[in-house]
Amino acid sequence: MTNIISLWLHSAKTLISQRMSYRIEYFISLFSMLLSELVGFIILFVIYSSSKGFPGWSFYEILLLQGVFVTVKGFCYALFGGVIWNSNVVIREGTFDFLLLKPRNLLATFVISSFDTEDISKFFGGLFITAYAALKIPNITIFAVLQIFFYSIIGILFLFSVFIFLSVFIFKVTQTDQVYSFLNSLFILGNYPSTIFSKSISTTFTSILPLFLIAAIPVQNVLKGFQTQTIISLFSVLILVTISIKLWYKTVTTYVSAGG
Amino acid sequence: MKDSLGFIKISLKRSFAYRAENWLSMIIAPFTFFILLLVWSSVFAYSDGNVKNYSLNSLITYFLIMSLTTRFIYDGTAKGLEKEVKYGTFLTHLLKPKSFVYTSILNKIANRSLAILIEILPLIFIFIFLFKKYFIFGNFFFYAISLLFAFILSFLIHLIIGTIAFWFIDIRTIIYIFGFIINLASGVFIPIDLFPAVLQKVFNYLPFKYLVFEPINVYLNKYSTTLTNGLTNTVYQIFLNQIIWIFILLVIAKIFWSISMKRFSGVGT
């Protein structure tokens, strides 16, 4: 484990230094990544300025939820979100062979080599929004915000399994950018509290595909009282992570180095 | 004519290389609408069924038509030009008997014709089938006319953005930022009339709303189709504004293009 962490740190450092060789382009790129996350906030602002909003939720409470969502998403994208992009590239170009030759755990090497330097801005942007919203909500402490991020750890595991499942999918279909469209659509849902949806939707995305664990459940746990579904969804996440890893290794055996 | 058909044929073959991409978009697009429907249903239910000038049905129809519109006017000219300039392959276009602009527009026609067949038409059927309850049948004829103007506008805007590559070479991020601004100001994320008044005023001075927002308004019958009360608030006024913007952008594109040609050195990176 220590080996993997040190390898990850080394890889992240190298990739950031590489990107920093074209500093201005890198900073513009960081800014553009942040821009893409503004859409959710713009829509939220428009919803609250032109309607009553969502039942039982103030503007700043949902802004806090969205801030947490972007922070966690930024963290996950930077750490292992690159596996989607990398899967597309290595399969199309047939360069997955290089990873097969390396003397480390295959999945760990693949994830580490996929570190995404651009998405760091999403993480910091999300933190800024979270802090801003928390300051606007009465009686919310730093401890409460830390508690939210603690609950989000399960959400991070969930996102890891989603990214690995999508990598498996790309291995099967060779080249597709549609997985990003799929993720973006799914993430729209994660930007809102589970309580505004019907019971069936809420249960599906809390227990079966626990998307609400990324931000909705953690924020609801702190602002609206502990949700018992948190425990059920923890088991779902563990099952999803196990299946995704097993499936990834199984799929990798079908790789034929041909490119596409 | 024979040359043009040849170009279109090659573009069609190239576009068809990764077919899974198109099929997948047909599954993902309804999925996106299902999620949008869930979110907005909650907003409308809590706001007594009305958000500014929109009902749930008109807003869902807006997003459905938006999805078809953006697919039809999609343009890869800026990205293509950036690549050609970056790798120096743009030089080959200067030696060919047909210009880059000419081949690019043919490329777009071929690419989007294919999109109509394998993406847009199936999506129309899927949308009508799945979201029939919410779908408002609007003015297809005038919408189609407005869409053709939007198609040309989109090409000119992306051509102008692409010429920035002659100055900065790697403009992927610039294209992305422009894309974000265009999406925001054209009503892709949310209808422009839901934005605060100040932003609406700013967007009125830009050509982008004629790409998506206004063609959808034409579809939704928000403008009169008769001239009995003059040109104001009619579909003809929208067409006229689109033509004026096409003319303005054409002039800008020509100026940018001629300056770019003087700058290009064919070295690549």
Short mmCIF file of N, CA and C in Angstrom, two decimals, chain A residues 25 28-29 31-32 35-36 39 42 45-47 50-55 92 169 175-178 181-182 185-186 188-189 192 196-197 201 260, chain B residues 18 20-21 24-25 28 31-32 34-36 38-40 42-43 46-48 50-52 170 172-174 176-177 180 184 189-190 194-196:
data_model
loop_
_atom_site.label_atom_id
_atom_site.label_comp_id
_atom_site.label_asym_id
_atom_site.label_seq_id
_atom_site.Cartn_x
_atom_site.Cartn_y
_atom_site.Cartn_z
N GLU A 25 -1.13 27.90 -20.53
CA GLU A 25 -2.12 26.97 -21.09
C GLU A 25 -2.74 26.15 -19.97
N ILE A 28 -5.17 28.32 -17.88
CA ILE A 28 -6.42 28.54 -18.64
C ILE A 28 -7.25 27.27 -18.60
N SER A 29 -6.55 26.13 -18.72
CA SER A 29 -7.23 24.84 -18.70
C SER A 29 -7.91 24.59 -17.35
N PHE A 31 -8.97 26.87 -15.36
CA PHE A 31 -10.12 27.78 -15.34
C PHE A 31 -11.29 27.21 -16.13
N SER A 32 -10.97 26.61 -17.29
CA SER A 32 -12.04 26.07 -18.14
C SER A 32 -12.75 24.91 -17.46
N LEU A 35 -15.13 26.31 -15.09
CA LEU A 35 -16.29 26.87 -15.81
C LEU A 35 -17.37 25.82 -16.00
N SER A 36 -16.93 24.60 -16.39
CA SER A 36 -17.91 23.55 -16.67
C SER A 36 -18.77 23.23 -15.45
N VAL A 39 -22.27 25.45 -14.43
CA VAL A 39 -23.61 25.22 -14.99
C VAL A 39 -24.63 24.88 -13.90
N ILE A 42 -25.48 27.90 -11.89
CA ILE A 42 -26.29 28.85 -12.67
C ILE A 42 -27.74 28.37 -12.68
N PHE A 45 -29.33 28.94 -9.37
CA PHE A 45 -29.64 30.36 -9.19
C PHE A 45 -30.91 30.73 -9.95
N VAL A 46 -31.00 30.25 -11.19
CA VAL A 46 -32.18 30.56 -12.02
C VAL A 46 -33.44 29.94 -11.39
N ILE A 47 -33.32 28.71 -10.90
CA ILE A 47 -34.49 28.04 -10.28
C ILE A 47 -34.98 28.87 -9.09
N SER A 50 -36.50 32.34 -10.11
CA SER A 50 -37.74 32.38 -10.90
C SER A 50 -38.85 31.47 -10.36
N SER A 51 -38.57 30.78 -9.23
CA SER A 51 -39.62 29.92 -8.65
C SER A 51 -39.43 29.83 -7.14
N LYS A 52 -40.25 29.00 -6.50
CA LYS A 52 -40.11 28.84 -5.04
C LYS A 52 -38.96 27.90 -4.69
N GLY A 53 -38.39 27.26 -5.68
CA GLY A 53 -37.27 26.35 -5.44
C GLY A 53 -37.73 24.95 -5.08
N PHE A 54 -37.04 24.31 -4.15
CA PHE A 54 -37.36 22.93 -3.77
C PHE A 54 -37.95 22.88 -2.36
N PRO A 55 -38.98 22.04 -2.18
CA PRO A 55 -39.63 21.99 -0.87
C PRO A 55 -38.68 21.59 0.27
N ARG A 92 -7.74 2.42 -28.24
CA ARG A 92 -7.71 2.85 -29.65
C ARG A 92 -6.31 2.74 -30.24
N PHE A 169 -16.58 -0.90 -19.85
CA PHE A 169 -17.46 -0.66 -21.00
C PHE A 169 -16.65 -0.21 -22.22
N GLN A 175 -14.14 2.78 -28.68
CA GLN A 175 -13.99 4.24 -28.62
C GLN A 175 -15.34 4.89 -28.41
N THR A 176 -15.48 5.58 -27.30
CA THR A 176 -16.71 6.35 -27.11
C THR A 176 -16.53 7.47 -26.12
N ASP A 177 -17.03 8.64 -26.49
CA ASP A 177 -17.03 9.77 -25.57
C ASP A 177 -18.39 9.88 -24.89
N GLN A 178 -19.29 8.97 -25.29
CA GLN A 178 -20.66 9.04 -24.75
C GLN A 178 -20.71 8.74 -23.25
N SER A 181 -21.15 11.86 -21.46
CA SER A 181 -22.54 12.34 -21.51
C SER A 181 -23.36 11.61 -20.46
N PHE A 182 -23.11 10.28 -20.36
CA PHE A 182 -23.85 9.48 -19.38
C PHE A 182 -23.56 9.97 -17.97
N SER A 185 -25.14 13.34 -17.23
CA SER A 185 -26.58 13.22 -17.00
C SER A 185 -26.84 12.69 -15.60
N LEU A 186 -26.08 11.68 -15.23
CA LEU A 186 -26.25 11.07 -13.90
C LEU A 186 -25.94 12.09 -12.81
N ILE A 188 -26.38 15.22 -12.83
CA ILE A 188 -27.42 16.25 -12.65
C ILE A 188 -28.25 15.86 -11.42
N LEU A 189 -28.55 14.56 -11.35
CA LEU A 189 -29.37 14.04 -10.26
C LEU A 189 -28.67 14.20 -8.91
N TYR A 192 -28.85 17.37 -6.42
CA TYR A 192 -30.06 17.77 -5.69
C TYR A 192 -30.34 16.80 -4.54
N ILE A 196 -36.41 15.44 -2.76
CA ILE A 196 -37.29 16.12 -3.73
C ILE A 196 -37.81 15.14 -4.78
N PHE A 197 -37.27 13.93 -4.78
CA PHE A 197 -37.69 12.95 -5.78
C PHE A 197 -38.67 11.94 -5.18
N ILE A 201 -37.36 6.62 -6.93
CA ILE A 201 -36.10 7.20 -7.44
C ILE A 201 -35.11 7.34 -6.28
N GLY A 260 -7.90 0.37 -32.46
CA GLY A 260 -9.26 0.36 -33.00
C GLY A 260 -9.57 1.54 -33.87
N TYR B 18 -17.05 5.21 -36.13
CA TYR B 18 -17.35 4.78 -34.77
C TYR B 18 -18.85 4.84 -34.55
N ALA B 20 -20.89 3.01 -32.72
CA ALA B 20 -21.40 2.81 -31.35
C ALA B 20 -21.71 4.16 -30.70
N GLU B 21 -20.89 5.17 -31.04
CA GLU B 21 -21.04 6.51 -30.50
C GLU B 21 -22.46 7.04 -30.76
N LEU B 24 -25.16 4.93 -28.89
CA LEU B 24 -25.16 5.21 -27.45
C LEU B 24 -25.85 6.53 -27.14
N SER B 25 -25.63 7.51 -28.02
CA SER B 25 -26.24 8.83 -27.78
C SER B 25 -27.76 8.72 -27.78
N ILE B 28 -28.54 7.58 -24.25
CA ILE B 28 -28.21 8.56 -23.22
C ILE B 28 -29.11 9.79 -23.27
N PHE B 31 -32.26 9.35 -21.41
CA PHE B 31 -31.90 9.22 -20.00
C PHE B 31 -31.70 10.62 -19.38
N THR B 32 -31.02 11.50 -20.13
CA THR B 32 -30.80 12.88 -19.66
C THR B 32 -32.14 13.57 -19.45
N PHE B 34 -35.01 12.22 -18.88
CA PHE B 34 -35.71 11.62 -17.75
C PHE B 34 -35.25 12.31 -16.45
N ILE B 35 -33.95 12.54 -16.34
CA ILE B 35 -33.40 13.18 -15.13
C ILE B 35 -33.84 14.64 -15.05
N LEU B 36 -33.78 15.35 -16.19
CA LEU B 36 -34.24 16.75 -16.22
C LEU B 36 -35.71 16.83 -15.81
N LEU B 38 -37.32 14.79 -13.87
CA LEU B 38 -37.44 14.55 -12.43
C LEU B 38 -37.17 15.83 -11.64
N VAL B 39 -36.08 16.52 -12.02
CA VAL B 39 -35.69 17.74 -11.29
C VAL B 39 -36.74 18.83 -11.48
N TRP B 40 -37.10 19.09 -12.74
CA TRP B 40 -38.02 20.20 -13.02
C TRP B 40 -39.44 19.91 -12.55
N SER B 42 -40.20 18.51 -9.82
CA SER B 42 -40.20 18.90 -8.41
C SER B 42 -40.32 20.42 -8.28
N VAL B 43 -39.58 21.15 -9.13
CA VAL B 43 -39.62 22.62 -9.08
C VAL B 43 -41.04 23.11 -9.42
N TYR B 46 -43.77 22.44 -6.75
CA TYR B 46 -43.67 23.32 -5.58
C TYR B 46 -44.01 24.77 -5.94
N SER B 47 -43.96 25.11 -7.24
CA SER B 47 -44.24 26.50 -7.65
C SER B 47 -45.59 26.60 -8.36
N ASP B 48 -46.52 25.75 -8.00
CA ASP B 48 -47.89 25.76 -8.53
C ASP B 48 -47.95 25.64 -10.05
N ASN B 50 -46.08 26.76 -12.48
CA ASN B 50 -45.63 27.83 -13.37
C ASN B 50 -44.29 28.42 -12.95
N VAL B 51 -43.36 28.49 -13.89
CA VAL B 51 -42.07 29.16 -13.64
C VAL B 51 -41.91 30.20 -14.73
N LYS B 52 -42.03 31.46 -14.33
CA LYS B 52 -42.06 32.59 -15.28
C LYS B 52 -43.07 32.30 -16.39
N ASP B 170 -2.16 26.18 -29.98
CA ASP B 170 -2.97 25.22 -29.21
C ASP B 170 -4.13 25.98 -28.57
N ARG B 172 -7.25 24.50 -27.76
CA ARG B 172 -8.30 23.59 -27.28
C ARG B 172 -9.09 24.21 -26.13
N THR B 173 -8.36 24.83 -25.19
CA THR B 173 -9.03 25.42 -24.03
C THR B 173 -9.84 26.63 -24.43
N ILE B 174 -9.30 27.42 -25.37
CA ILE B 174 -10.03 28.60 -25.84
C ILE B 174 -11.34 28.15 -26.50
N TYR B 176 -12.96 25.48 -25.83
CA TYR B 176 -13.84 25.00 -24.75
C TYR B 176 -14.53 26.18 -24.05
N ILE B 177 -13.74 27.23 -23.76
CA ILE B 177 -14.31 28.40 -23.06
C ILE B 177 -15.36 29.07 -23.96
N PHE B 180 -18.49 27.11 -23.92
CA PHE B 180 -19.27 27.34 -22.70
C PHE B 180 -20.09 28.64 -22.83
N LEU B 184 -24.11 29.00 -22.98
CA LEU B 184 -24.81 29.81 -21.98
C LEU B 184 -25.68 30.87 -22.66
N PHE B 189 -28.19 25.66 -21.76
CA PHE B 189 -28.30 25.23 -20.36
C PHE B 189 -29.71 25.48 -19.81
N ILE B 190 -30.22 26.65 -20.15
CA ILE B 190 -31.51 27.08 -19.62
C ILE B 190 -32.06 28.16 -20.56
N LEU B 194 -35.27 32.99 -18.72
CA LEU B 194 -35.31 32.68 -17.29
C LEU B 194 -34.13 33.34 -16.55
N PHE B 195 -33.20 33.88 -17.31
CA PHE B 195 -32.04 34.55 -16.71
C PHE B 195 -32.45 35.93 -16.17
N PRO B 196 -31.65 36.49 -15.25
CA PRO B 196 -31.93 37.86 -14.79
C PRO B 196 -31.91 38.85 -15.96
#
